[in-house]
Tab-separated table of C-alpha atoms and ligand atoms in Angstrom:
chain	number	residue	atom	x	y	z
A	877	UNK	CA	-24.462	3.195	-6.341
A	878	UNK	CA	-22.831	0.760	-8.733
A	879	UNK	CA	-25.277	-0.766	-11.138
A	880	UNK	CA	-24.716	-3.781	-13.320
A	881	UNK	CA	-23.139	-1.912	-16.169
A	882	UNK	CA	-20.392	-0.981	-13.727
A	883	UNK	CA	-19.532	-4.527	-12.677
A	884	UNK	CA	-16.039	-5.231	-13.892
A	885	UNK	CA	-15.942	-7.482	-16.879
A	886	UNK	CA	-14.166	-10.764	-16.330
A	887	UNK	CA	-12.503	-12.123	-13.209
A	888	UNK	CA	-9.170	-10.658	-14.121
A	889	UNK	CA	-10.208	-7.049	-13.930
A	890	UNK	CA	-10.856	-7.177	-10.215
A	891	UNK	CA	-7.636	-9.098	-9.563
A	892	UNK	CA	-5.597	-6.607	-11.549
A	893	UNK	CA	-7.235	-3.601	-9.944
A	894	UNK	CA	-6.818	-4.957	-6.420
A	895	UNK	CA	-3.286	-6.091	-7.162
A	896	UNK	CA	-2.692	-2.666	-8.712
A	897	UNK	CA	-3.797	-1.097	-5.473
A	898	UNK	CA	-1.753	-3.467	-3.331
A	899	UNK	CA	1.464	-3.455	-5.335
A	900	UNK	CA	3.020	-0.036	-5.132
A	901	UNK	CA	5.601	1.941	-3.230
A	902	UNK	CA	4.748	-0.135	-0.182
A	903	UNK	CA	6.430	-3.134	-1.775
A	904	UNK	CA	9.276	-1.595	-3.668
A	905	UNK	CA	10.225	1.369	-1.504
A	906	UNK	CA	8.754	0.793	1.953
A	907	UNK	CA	9.243	-2.921	2.542
A	908	UNK	CA	13.025	-2.913	1.930
A	909	UNK	CA	13.707	0.115	4.072
A	910	UNK	CA	11.482	-1.117	6.901
A	911	UNK	CA	13.164	-4.497	6.838
A	912	UNK	CA	16.516	-2.670	6.822
A	913	UNK	CA	15.603	-0.455	9.772
A	914	UNK	CA	14.046	-3.246	11.814
A	915	UNK	CA	16.756	-5.849	11.687
A	916	UNK	CA	15.939	-7.841	8.517
A	917	UNK	CA	14.852	-11.464	9.024
A	918	UNK	CA	13.066	-10.968	12.343
A	919	UNK	CA	10.932	-8.254	10.793
A	920	UNK	CA	10.284	-10.305	7.662
A	921	UNK	CA	9.012	-13.294	9.640
A	922	UNK	CA	6.553	-11.220	11.681
A	923	UNK	CA	5.462	-9.419	8.534
A	924	UNK	CA	4.750	-12.694	6.699
A	925	UNK	CA	2.883	-14.063	9.706
A	926	UNK	CA	0.678	-10.956	9.788
A	927	UNK	CA	0.015	-11.253	6.039
A	928	UNK	CA	-1.290	-14.779	6.393
A	929	UNK	CA	-3.097	-14.658	9.742
A	930	UNK	CA	-4.473	-11.105	9.583
A	931	UNK	CA	-4.214	-9.919	5.973
A	932	UNK	CA	-5.957	-12.929	4.470
A	933	UNK	CA	-9.165	-12.890	6.597
A	934	UNK	CA	-9.362	-9.088	6.594
A	935	UNK	CA	-9.008	-8.836	2.819
A	936	UNK	CA	-11.725	-11.452	2.307
A	937	UNK	CA	-13.946	-9.571	4.754
A	938	UNK	CA	-13.404	-6.225	3.032
A	939	UNK	CA	-14.271	-7.600	-0.391
A	940	UNK	CA	-17.280	-9.382	1.050
A	941	UNK	CA	-18.616	-6.154	2.600
A	942	UNK	CA	-18.037	-4.173	-0.591
A	943	UNK	CA	-19.624	-6.822	-2.761
A	944	UNK	CA	-22.750	-6.932	-0.657
A	945	UNK	CA	-22.988	-3.118	-0.419
A	946	UNK	CA	-22.105	-2.491	-4.079
A	947	UNK	CA	-21.308	1.084	-3.131
A	948	UNK	CA	-18.649	3.337	-1.569
A	949	UNK	CA	-17.625	2.248	1.967
A	950	UNK	CA	-19.723	4.860	3.790
A	951	UNK	CA	-22.850	3.895	1.837
A	952	UNK	CA	-22.036	0.210	2.119
A	953	UNK	CA	-22.009	0.618	5.900
A	954	UNK	CA	-25.321	2.519	5.717
A	955	UNK	CA	-26.763	-0.357	3.755
A	956	UNK	CA	-25.733	-2.800	6.497
A	957	UNK	CA	-27.303	-0.490	9.068
A	958	UNK	CA	-30.623	-0.389	7.242
A	959	UNK	CA	-30.783	-3.968	5.950
A	960	UNK	CA	-29.020	-5.915	8.697
A	961	UNK	CA	-29.981	-3.730	11.638
A	962	UNK	CA	-26.453	-3.167	12.916
A	963	UNK	CA	-25.730	-0.046	15.000
A	964	UNK	CA	-25.475	3.151	13.003
A	965	UNK	CA	-22.088	3.776	14.657
A	966	UNK	CA	-20.646	1.353	12.100
A	967	UNK	CA	-20.925	4.091	9.501
A	968	UNK	CA	-18.049	5.765	11.336
A	969	UNK	CA	-15.864	2.936	10.020
A	970	UNK	CA	-16.443	4.228	6.492
A	971	UNK	CA	-15.566	7.752	7.506
A	972	UNK	CA	-12.525	6.715	9.434
A	973	UNK	CA	-11.247	4.851	6.398
A	974	UNK	CA	-11.808	7.777	4.065
A	975	UNK	CA	-9.817	9.977	6.438
A	976	UNK	CA	-6.989	7.452	6.719
A	977	UNK	CA	-6.862	7.216	2.910
A	978	UNK	CA	-6.420	10.965	2.497
A	979	UNK	CA	-3.772	11.072	5.209
A	980	UNK	CA	-1.796	8.263	3.574
A	981	UNK	CA	-2.146	9.823	0.137
A	982	UNK	CA	-0.694	13.081	1.460
A	983	UNK	CA	2.747	11.595	2.029
A	984	UNK	CA	2.481	8.768	-0.492
A	985	UNK	CA	2.431	11.336	-3.262
A	986	UNK	CA	5.564	13.003	-1.890
A	987	UNK	CA	7.510	9.778	-2.447
A	988	UNK	CA	5.749	8.897	-5.657
A	989	UNK	CA	6.717	12.405	-6.806
A	990	UNK	CA	10.356	11.593	-6.119
A	991	UNK	CA	10.091	8.480	-8.292
A	992	UNK	CA	8.649	10.626	-11.090
A	993	UNK	CA	11.633	12.955	-10.747
A	994	UNK	CA	14.010	9.996	-10.865
A	995	UNK	CA	12.805	9.107	-14.360
A	996	UNK	CA	14.969	12.008	-15.451
A	997	UNK	CA	17.893	11.650	-13.056
A	998	UNK	CA	20.120	8.613	-13.693
A	999	UNK	CA	23.740	8.623	-12.491
A	1000	UNK	CA	25.948	10.181	-15.232
A	1001	UNK	CA	27.999	7.522	-16.945
A	1002	UNK	CA	31.293	9.327	-16.207
A	1003	UNK	CA	30.696	9.361	-12.454
A	1004	UNK	CA	33.745	8.118	-10.494
A	1005	UNK	CA	31.907	6.944	-7.406
A	1006	UNK	CA	28.332	6.094	-8.371
A	1007	UNK	CA	27.038	5.166	-4.934
A	1008	UNK	CA	28.448	8.351	-3.367
A	1009	UNK	CA	26.952	10.311	-6.250
A	1010	UNK	CA	23.587	8.712	-5.589
A	1011	UNK	CA	23.633	9.516	-1.868
A	1012	UNK	CA	24.670	13.120	-2.565
A	1013	UNK	CA	22.048	13.480	-5.256
A	1014	UNK	CA	19.241	12.480	-2.914
A	1015	UNK	CA	20.548	14.763	-0.169
A	1016	UNK	CA	20.521	17.635	-2.596
A	1017	UNK	CA	17.110	16.739	-3.925
A	1018	UNK	CA	15.485	16.629	-0.513
A	1019	UNK	CA	16.952	19.970	0.500
A	1020	UNK	CA	15.033	21.728	-2.264
A	1021	UNK	CA	11.391	22.256	-1.215
A	1022	UNK	CA	10.379	23.843	-4.528
A	1023	UNK	CA	11.612	20.919	-6.531
A	1024	UNK	CA	9.837	18.448	-4.261
A	1025	UNK	CA	6.622	20.488	-4.362
A	1026	UNK	CA	6.675	20.400	-8.140
A	1027	UNK	CA	6.813	16.580	-8.301
A	1028	UNK	CA	4.416	16.086	-5.396
A	1029	UNK	CA	1.885	18.312	-7.167
A	1030	UNK	CA	2.353	16.615	-10.501
A	1031	UNK	CA	1.749	13.183	-9.015
A	1032	UNK	CA	-1.401	14.292	-7.203
A	1033	UNK	CA	-2.740	15.911	-10.366
A	1034	UNK	CA	-2.247	12.638	-12.250
A	1035	UNK	CA	-3.987	10.709	-9.466
A	1036	UNK	CA	-6.970	13.069	-9.382
A	1037	UNK	CA	-7.206	13.035	-13.157
A	1038	UNK	CA	-7.621	9.254	-13.236
A	1039	UNK	CA	-10.081	9.205	-10.342
A	1040	UNK	CA	-12.121	11.919	-12.048
A	1041	UNK	CA	-12.528	9.593	-15.025
A	1042	UNK	CA	-13.763	6.846	-12.705
A	1043	UNK	CA	-11.838	3.786	-11.502
A	1044	UNK	CA	-13.423	1.364	-13.891
A	1045	UNK	CA	-12.573	3.343	-17.001
A	1046	UNK	CA	-9.547	5.106	-15.525
A	1047	UNK	CA	-7.431	2.213	-14.402
A	1048	UNK	CA	-8.865	-1.011	-15.808
A	1049	UNK	CA	-7.067	-0.790	-19.121
A	1050	UNK	CA	-3.706	0.651	-18.025
A	1051	UNK	CA	-3.175	-1.886	-15.266
A	1052	UNK	CA	-3.294	-4.757	-17.738
A	1053	UNK	CA	-0.130	-3.428	-19.302
A	1054	UNK	CA	1.827	-2.009	-16.372
A	1055	UNK	CA	1.576	-4.878	-13.934
A	1056	UNK	CA	3.024	-7.623	-16.158
A	1057	UNK	CA	5.758	-5.302	-17.446
A	1058	UNK	CA	6.713	-4.335	-13.912
A	1059	UNK	CA	6.905	-7.998	-12.858
A	1060	UNK	CA	9.103	-8.811	-15.776
A	1061	UNK	CA	11.456	-5.917	-15.171
A	1062	UNK	CA	11.914	-6.450	-11.441
A	1063	UNK	CA	12.689	-10.093	-12.005
A	1064	UNK	CA	15.374	-9.139	-14.532
A	1065	UNK	CA	16.758	-6.555	-12.118
A	1066	UNK	CA	16.869	-8.991	-9.235
A	1067	UNK	CA	18.880	-11.411	-11.359
A	1068	UNK	CA	21.258	-8.642	-12.366
A	1069	UNK	CA	21.597	-7.442	-8.813
A	1070	UNK	CA	22.238	-10.973	-7.503
A	1071	UNK	CA	25.114	-11.467	-9.941
A	1072	UNK	CA	26.753	-8.105	-9.452
A	1073	UNK	CA	26.122	-7.512	-5.731
A	1074	UNK	CA	26.475	-9.384	-2.462
A	1075	UNK	CA	23.561	-11.815	-2.796
A	1076	UNK	CA	24.744	-14.070	0.058
A	1077	UNK	CA	24.739	-11.255	2.580
A	1078	UNK	CA	21.413	-10.012	1.275
A	1079	UNK	CA	19.741	-13.408	1.662
A	1080	UNK	CA	21.014	-13.977	5.174
A	1081	UNK	CA	19.990	-10.441	6.142
A	1082	UNK	CA	16.465	-10.911	4.810
A	1083	UNK	CA	15.809	-14.479	5.846
A	1084	UNK	CA	17.913	-15.311	8.919
A	1085	UNK	CA	15.895	-14.050	11.853
A	1086	UNK	CA	17.857	-12.598	14.731
A	1087	UNK	CA	15.298	-12.778	17.485
A	1088	UNK	CA	17.216	-10.397	19.707
A	1089	UNK	CA	16.147	-7.697	17.263
A	1090	UNK	CA	12.458	-8.178	17.992
A	1091	UNK	CA	10.997	-5.385	20.052
A	1092	UNK	CA	7.521	-3.909	20.391
A	1093	UNK	CA	8.338	-1.311	17.756
A	1094	UNK	CA	9.467	-4.000	15.273
A	1095	UNK	CA	6.235	-5.928	15.816
A	1096	UNK	CA	3.943	-2.947	15.418
A	1097	UNK	CA	5.816	-1.762	12.311
A	1098	UNK	CA	5.610	-5.229	10.754
A	1099	UNK	CA	1.878	-5.457	11.368
A	1100	UNK	CA	1.367	-1.908	10.026
A	1101	UNK	CA	3.345	-2.796	6.929
A	1102	UNK	CA	1.201	-5.881	6.336
A	1103	UNK	CA	-1.910	-3.688	6.302
A	1104	UNK	CA	-0.282	-1.002	4.206
A	1105	UNK	CA	1.096	-3.288	1.549
A	1106	UNK	CA	-2.224	-5.074	1.059
A	1107	UNK	CA	-4.187	-1.768	1.063
A	1108	UNK	CA	-6.263	-3.014	3.993
A	1109	UNK	CA	-8.066	-1.323	6.839
A	1110	UNK	CA	-9.361	1.823	5.182
A	1111	UNK	CA	-11.931	0.666	2.642
A	1112	UNK	CA	-9.874	0.761	-0.561
A	1113	UNK	CA	-10.378	-2.930	-1.232
A	1114	UNK	CA	-13.953	-2.605	-0.022
A	1115	UNK	CA	-14.561	0.122	-2.592
A	1116	UNK	CA	-13.155	-2.124	-5.339
A	1117	UNK	CA	-15.119	-5.080	-4.013
A	1118	UNK	CA	-18.242	-3.153	-4.998
A	1119	UNK	CA	-17.404	-3.956	-8.615
A	1120	UNK	CA	-16.454	-7.625	-8.263
A	1121	UNK	CA	-18.533	-10.024	-10.417
A	1122	UNK	CA	-21.106	-11.955	-8.396
A	1123	UNK	CA	-19.679	-15.400	-9.063
A	1124	UNK	CA	-15.975	-14.698	-8.588
A	1125	UNK	CA	-14.240	-17.063	-6.153
A	1126	UNK	CA	-13.028	-14.901	-3.249
A	1127	UNK	CA	-10.509	-17.335	-1.824
A	1128	UNK	CA	-8.663	-17.844	-5.087
A	1129	UNK	CA	-8.761	-14.164	-5.869
A	1130	UNK	CA	-7.436	-13.065	-2.492
A	1131	UNK	CA	-4.729	-15.753	-2.430
A	1132	UNK	CA	-3.467	-14.632	-5.800
A	1133	UNK	CA	-3.386	-10.935	-4.824
A	1134	UNK	CA	-1.545	-11.712	-1.610
A	1135	UNK	CA	0.905	-13.941	-3.411
A	1136	UNK	CA	1.689	-11.308	-6.073
A	1137	UNK	CA	2.071	-8.582	-3.493
A	1138	UNK	CA	4.411	-10.592	-1.270
A	1139	UNK	CA	6.400	-11.759	-4.258
A	1140	UNK	CA	7.043	-8.198	-5.406
A	1141	UNK	CA	8.116	-7.094	-1.924
A	1142	UNK	CA	10.588	-9.963	-1.519
A	1143	UNK	CA	11.981	-9.443	-5.042
A	1144	UNK	CA	12.428	-5.734	-4.261
A	1145	UNK	CA	14.497	-6.757	-1.233
A	1146	UNK	CA	16.561	-9.033	-3.482
A	1147	UNK	CA	17.208	-6.133	-5.837
A	1148	UNK	CA	18.156	-3.645	-3.160
A	1149	UNK	CA	20.173	-5.459	-0.495
A	1150	UNK	CA	22.855	-7.060	-2.692
A	1151	UNK	CA	23.674	-3.564	-3.902
A	1152	UNK	CA	23.584	-2.085	-0.408
A	1153	UNK	CA	26.029	-4.690	0.929
A	1154	UNK	CA	28.369	-4.265	-2.041
A	1155	UNK	CA	28.737	-0.499	-1.571
A	1156	UNK	CA	30.087	0.932	1.691
A	1157	UNK	CA	28.425	4.295	0.982
A	1158	UNK	CA	24.999	2.645	1.333
A	1159	UNK	CA	23.553	1.397	4.622
A	1160	UNK	CA	20.549	-0.911	5.177
A	1161	UNK	CA	19.258	1.402	7.911
A	1162	UNK	CA	19.086	4.484	5.663
A	1163	UNK	CA	15.290	4.663	6.021
A	1164	UNK	CA	12.952	6.165	3.404
A	1165	UNK	CA	15.903	7.322	1.273
A	1166	UNK	CA	17.232	3.738	0.862
A	1167	UNK	CA	15.391	2.997	-2.373
A	1168	UNK	CA	16.311	6.283	-3.995
A	1169	UNK	CA	19.979	5.973	-3.042
A	1170	UNK	CA	20.297	2.356	-4.068
A	1171	UNK	CA	18.331	1.876	-7.281
A	1172	UNK	CA	20.235	4.334	-9.460
A	1173	UNK	CA	23.400	2.381	-8.574
A	1174	UNK	CA	21.798	-0.778	-9.951
A	1175	UNK	CA	21.481	0.894	-13.314
A	1176	UNK	CA	24.873	2.484	-13.402
A	1177	UNK	CA	27.157	0.622	-15.725
A	1178	UNK	CA	24.613	-1.613	-17.441
A	1179	UNK	CA	24.173	-1.175	-21.190
A	1180	UNK	CA	21.589	1.498	-22.099
A	1181	UNK	CA	21.502	2.509	-18.444
A	1182	UNK	CA	19.680	5.808	-19.100
A	1183	UNK	CA	16.952	4.020	-20.908
A	1184	UNK	CA	16.675	1.161	-18.424
A	1185	UNK	CA	16.557	3.469	-15.442
A	1186	UNK	CA	13.940	5.743	-17.043
A	1187	UNK	CA	11.792	2.728	-17.899
A	1188	UNK	CA	12.066	1.378	-14.381
A	1189	UNK	CA	11.067	4.628	-12.694
A	1190	UNK	CA	8.200	5.063	-15.144
A	1191	UNK	CA	6.901	1.659	-14.094
A	1192	UNK	CA	7.376	2.416	-10.396
A	1193	UNK	CA	5.477	5.683	-10.855
A	1194	UNK	CA	2.674	3.870	-12.656
A	1195	UNK	CA	2.509	1.223	-9.933
A	1196	UNK	CA	2.310	4.060	-7.375
A	1197	UNK	CA	-0.442	5.669	-9.432
A	1198	UNK	CA	-2.515	2.491	-9.536
A	1199	UNK	CA	-2.233	2.445	-5.709
A	1200	UNK	CA	-2.823	6.138	-5.032
A	1201	UNK	CA	-6.118	6.144	-6.910
A	1202	UNK	CA	-7.465	3.620	-4.414
A	1203	UNK	CA	-6.515	5.887	-1.507
A	1204	UNK	CA	-8.747	8.689	-2.690
A	1205	UNK	CA	-11.504	6.662	-4.414
A	1206	UNK	CA	-13.604	5.934	-1.255
A	1207	UNK	CA	-13.798	9.575	-0.157
A	1208	UNK	CA	-14.474	10.746	-3.727
A	1209	UNK	CA	-17.305	8.271	-4.255
A	1210	UNK	CA	-18.803	9.311	-0.943
A	1211	UNK	CA	-18.656	13.053	-1.721
A	1212	UNK	CA	-20.131	12.482	-5.141
A	1213	UNK	CA	-23.110	10.610	-3.637
A	1214	UNK	CA	-23.551	12.768	-0.602
A	1215	UNK	CA	-23.402	16.243	-2.172
A	1216	UNK	CA	-24.529	15.262	-5.669
A	1217	UNK	CA	-21.508	16.900	-7.211
A	1218	UNK	CA	-19.368	15.710	-10.119
A	1219	UNK	CA	-16.455	13.362	-9.526
A	1220	UNK	CA	-14.109	15.960	-10.915
A	1221	UNK	CA	-15.264	18.548	-8.423
A	1222	UNK	CA	-15.144	16.097	-5.501
A	1223	UNK	CA	-11.681	14.802	-6.307
A	1224	UNK	CA	-10.341	18.329	-6.788
A	1225	UNK	CA	-11.403	19.325	-3.292
A	1226	UNK	CA	-10.068	16.129	-1.720
A	1227	UNK	CA	-6.864	16.229	-3.744
A	1228	UNK	CA	-6.236	19.782	-2.562
A	1229	UNK	CA	-6.604	18.703	1.052
A	1230	UNK	CA	-4.137	15.840	0.499
A	1231	UNK	CA	-1.775	18.253	-1.245
A	1232	UNK	CA	-1.794	20.730	1.652
A	1233	UNK	CA	-1.347	18.032	4.277
A	1234	UNK	CA	1.441	16.535	2.164
A	1235	UNK	CA	3.422	19.784	2.447
A	1236	UNK	CA	3.914	19.001	6.125
A	1237	UNK	CA	5.592	15.700	5.245
A	1238	UNK	CA	7.504	17.269	2.392
A	1239	UNK	CA	8.893	20.034	4.618
A	1240	UNK	CA	9.998	17.388	7.165
A	1241	UNK	CA	12.932	16.884	4.784
A	1242	UNK	CA	14.019	20.493	4.843
A	1243	UNK	CA	12.181	23.518	6.301
A	1244	UNK	CA	10.785	21.876	9.427
A	1245	UNK	CA	13.302	19.049	9.791
A	1246	UNK	CA	13.742	19.924	13.492
A	1247	UNK	CA	10.026	20.016	14.321
A	1248	UNK	CA	8.822	17.037	16.354
A	1249	UNK	CA	5.529	15.493	17.466
A	1250	UNK	CA	5.973	12.768	20.131
A	1251	UNK	CA	9.672	12.821	19.195
A	1252	UNK	CA	8.918	12.009	15.539
A	1253	UNK	CA	9.202	14.243	12.478
A	1254	UNK	CA	5.887	15.249	10.930
A	1255	UNK	CA	6.368	12.634	8.205
A	1256	UNK	CA	7.220	9.854	10.667
A	1257	UNK	CA	4.275	10.837	12.804
A	1258	UNK	CA	1.833	10.657	9.882
A	1259	UNK	CA	3.307	7.354	8.817
A	1260	UNK	CA	3.085	5.926	12.327
A	1261	UNK	CA	-0.431	7.197	12.974
A	1262	UNK	CA	-1.847	5.834	9.720
A	1263	UNK	CA	0.074	2.564	9.256
A	1264	UNK	CA	0.583	1.417	12.780
A	1265	UNK	CA	-2.613	2.723	14.381
A	1266	UNK	CA	-5.400	3.618	11.962
A	1267	UNK	CA	-5.129	0.754	9.463
A	1268	UNK	CA	-4.902	-2.033	12.077
A	1269	UNK	CA	-7.745	-0.396	13.995
A	1270	UNK	CA	-9.855	-0.297	10.823
A	1271	UNK	CA	-8.941	-3.937	10.155
A	1272	UNK	CA	-9.861	-4.912	13.698
A	1273	UNK	CA	-13.359	-3.457	13.326
A	1274	UNK	CA	-13.822	-5.030	9.898
A	1275	UNK	CA	-12.974	-8.448	11.337
A	1276	UNK	CA	-15.242	-7.862	14.340
A	1277	UNK	CA	-18.121	-6.814	12.080
A	1278	UNK	CA	-17.863	-9.862	9.832
A	1279	UNK	CA	-16.888	-12.323	12.556
A	1280	UNK	CA	-19.228	-11.290	15.368
A	1281	UNK	CA	-21.883	-8.788	14.392
A	1282	UNK	CA	-23.258	-10.196	11.165
A	1283	UNK	CA	-24.982	-13.548	11.398
A	1284	UNK	CA	-22.828	-16.536	10.598
A	1285	UNK	CA	-25.329	-18.013	8.159
A	1286	UNK	CA	-25.586	-14.825	6.202
A	1287	UNK	CA	-21.785	-14.486	5.890
A	1288	UNK	CA	-21.344	-18.139	5.029
A	1289	UNK	CA	-23.966	-18.002	2.320
A	1290	UNK	CA	-22.732	-14.790	0.764
A	1291	UNK	CA	-19.126	-15.968	0.846
A	1292	UNK	CA	-20.152	-19.112	-1.002
A	1293	UNK	CA	-17.747	-21.242	1.021
A	1294	UNK	CA	-18.933	-24.829	0.689
A	1295	UNK	CA	-16.135	-26.791	2.284
A	1296	UNK	CA	-16.939	-27.157	6.018
A	1297	UNK	CA	-13.371	-27.482	7.206
A	1298	UNK	CA	-12.255	-24.443	5.254
A	1299	UNK	CA	-15.205	-22.450	6.540
A	1300	UNK	CA	-14.294	-23.354	10.153
A	1301	UNK	CA	-10.719	-22.240	9.586
A	1302	UNK	CA	-11.798	-19.037	7.889
A	1303	UNK	CA	-14.374	-17.977	10.441
A	1304	UNK	CA	-12.022	-18.722	13.313
A	1305	UNK	CA	-9.289	-16.647	11.712
A	1306	UNK	CA	-11.755	-13.781	11.327
A	1307	UNK	CA	-13.368	-14.159	14.717
A	1308	UNK	CA	-10.452	-14.919	16.977
A	1309	UNK	CA	-7.015	-15.003	15.411
A	1310	UNK	CA	-6.967	-11.685	13.567
A	1311	UNK	CA	-8.678	-9.555	16.243
A	1312	UNK	CA	-6.678	-11.104	19.095
A	1313	UNK	CA	-3.372	-10.671	17.286
A	1314	UNK	CA	-4.146	-7.052	16.444
A	1315	UNK	CA	-5.236	-6.443	20.015
A	1316	UNK	CA	-2.114	-8.082	21.458
A	1317	UNK	CA	0.184	-6.048	19.251
A	1318	UNK	CA	-1.539	-2.843	20.368
A	1319	UNK	CA	-1.362	-3.785	24.024
A	1320	UNK	CA	2.246	-4.889	23.748
A	1321	UNK	CA	3.282	-1.741	21.845
A	1322	UNK	CA	1.474	0.820	23.902
A	1323	UNK	CA	2.265	-0.409	27.403
B	1021	LIG	N1	-0.776	-0.855	-0.893
B	1021	LIG	C1	-0.211	0.281	-1.541
B	1021	LIG	C2	1.296	0.097	-1.621
B	1021	LIG	O1	1.790	-0.895	-1.168
B	1021	LIG	C3	-0.573	1.570	-0.878
B	1021	LIG	C4	-2.036	1.721	-0.705
B	1021	LIG	C5	-2.959	1.860	-1.683
B	1021	LIG	C6	-2.747	1.617	0.504
B	1021	LIG	N2	-4.215	1.884	-1.134
B	1021	LIG	C7	-4.113	1.729	0.192
B	1021	LIG	C8	-2.353	1.427	1.814
B	1021	LIG	C9	-5.065	1.648	1.194
B	1021	LIG	C10	-3.312	1.345	2.808
B	1021	LIG	C11	-4.644	1.453	2.512
B	1021	LIG	O2	1.984	0.901	-2.119
């Protein structure tokens, strides 16, 4: 259990850690390709709506639960069972989240591994057709299982190494440097991309909604992406909430995290789509490969391109690392407490499970490309199951717990919300808006 010496020092540490968890491949890699696959503007609008109406109350709720429990999600739930008399079935929520985290980590590290590899693979300066080169390079990369296994393993080892040291010591310091540098670099890149690519087409693609493109699958993907990008629904933010200083203002903190996260996703779109529309070899609907086919083209031809591209992929890998640690932290903390084993031992076991499971997603690119579950590849199935089903389900129960099960006075007092009007808005979002929207999306998508 976290004691006082483990409370993060200063308000900024929690913000940076939570923003470090939120900002990752979900913003830079996943958001652009999902927007590309799901028709652009229509997807973006639903995504932003879900961020505000669902993401905001659920993130506040998760931090609130973690802060009260001051422990890993499973133990936090146990604390609510013993102190607040809620049903012991709520502990399942902690378990369910730990499982979702490991499942997400399994494929997250495959893609984070690719970004590690890309540190060393810029487009050669004498290439005649850079965008074709980039597409061919990725095709070749993904057809080599051994190469992908190497990078997938390396990324997981780095993740486990940091978690073994403990989140407070392991990530607190590094995040202070990476996050601001990453912001600075992506802003520069988006300016460069706007001037050299087709910015007009990119803007209308991203922001002009074509409502004929909205279907149940677009809606469920947009909601899943809102959960994924904010790291919600599986206890990651709850686990970090355990270390938040007592007096920190939750509303300000959460608003800032959500703003930063959304900003990075939109900027990533503004880097990628002008390049996509300026090069006929690239298509917005390319899917998970979009980022890896497009970004190297952005660097081709700029001065010191090798250096700039290496720096960029180093930052992306670090951003991925500050997210991946939060995927495995809840299960590690639980194992450590439950079996009284060292963090290193716990994270080695859990990391190995994620590694093995990740091979399934990795081989979806090559060895088992034909294999299908519910007419999806293994990777797509894992992605769908975790993002579109498990995270929203976790979020639904978190909102129900805070909105309905715990007493209103207790929540209001602990949240330290003094303004009556704001409290009314907040509790109604948590009680009605978020659960009903999640429920509607499920019903609409499944039937
Ligand atoms: N939010 C991260 C990203 O956008 C990924 C992530 C980290 C995550 N922790 C999580 C997603 C917990 C869901 C749940 O890259």
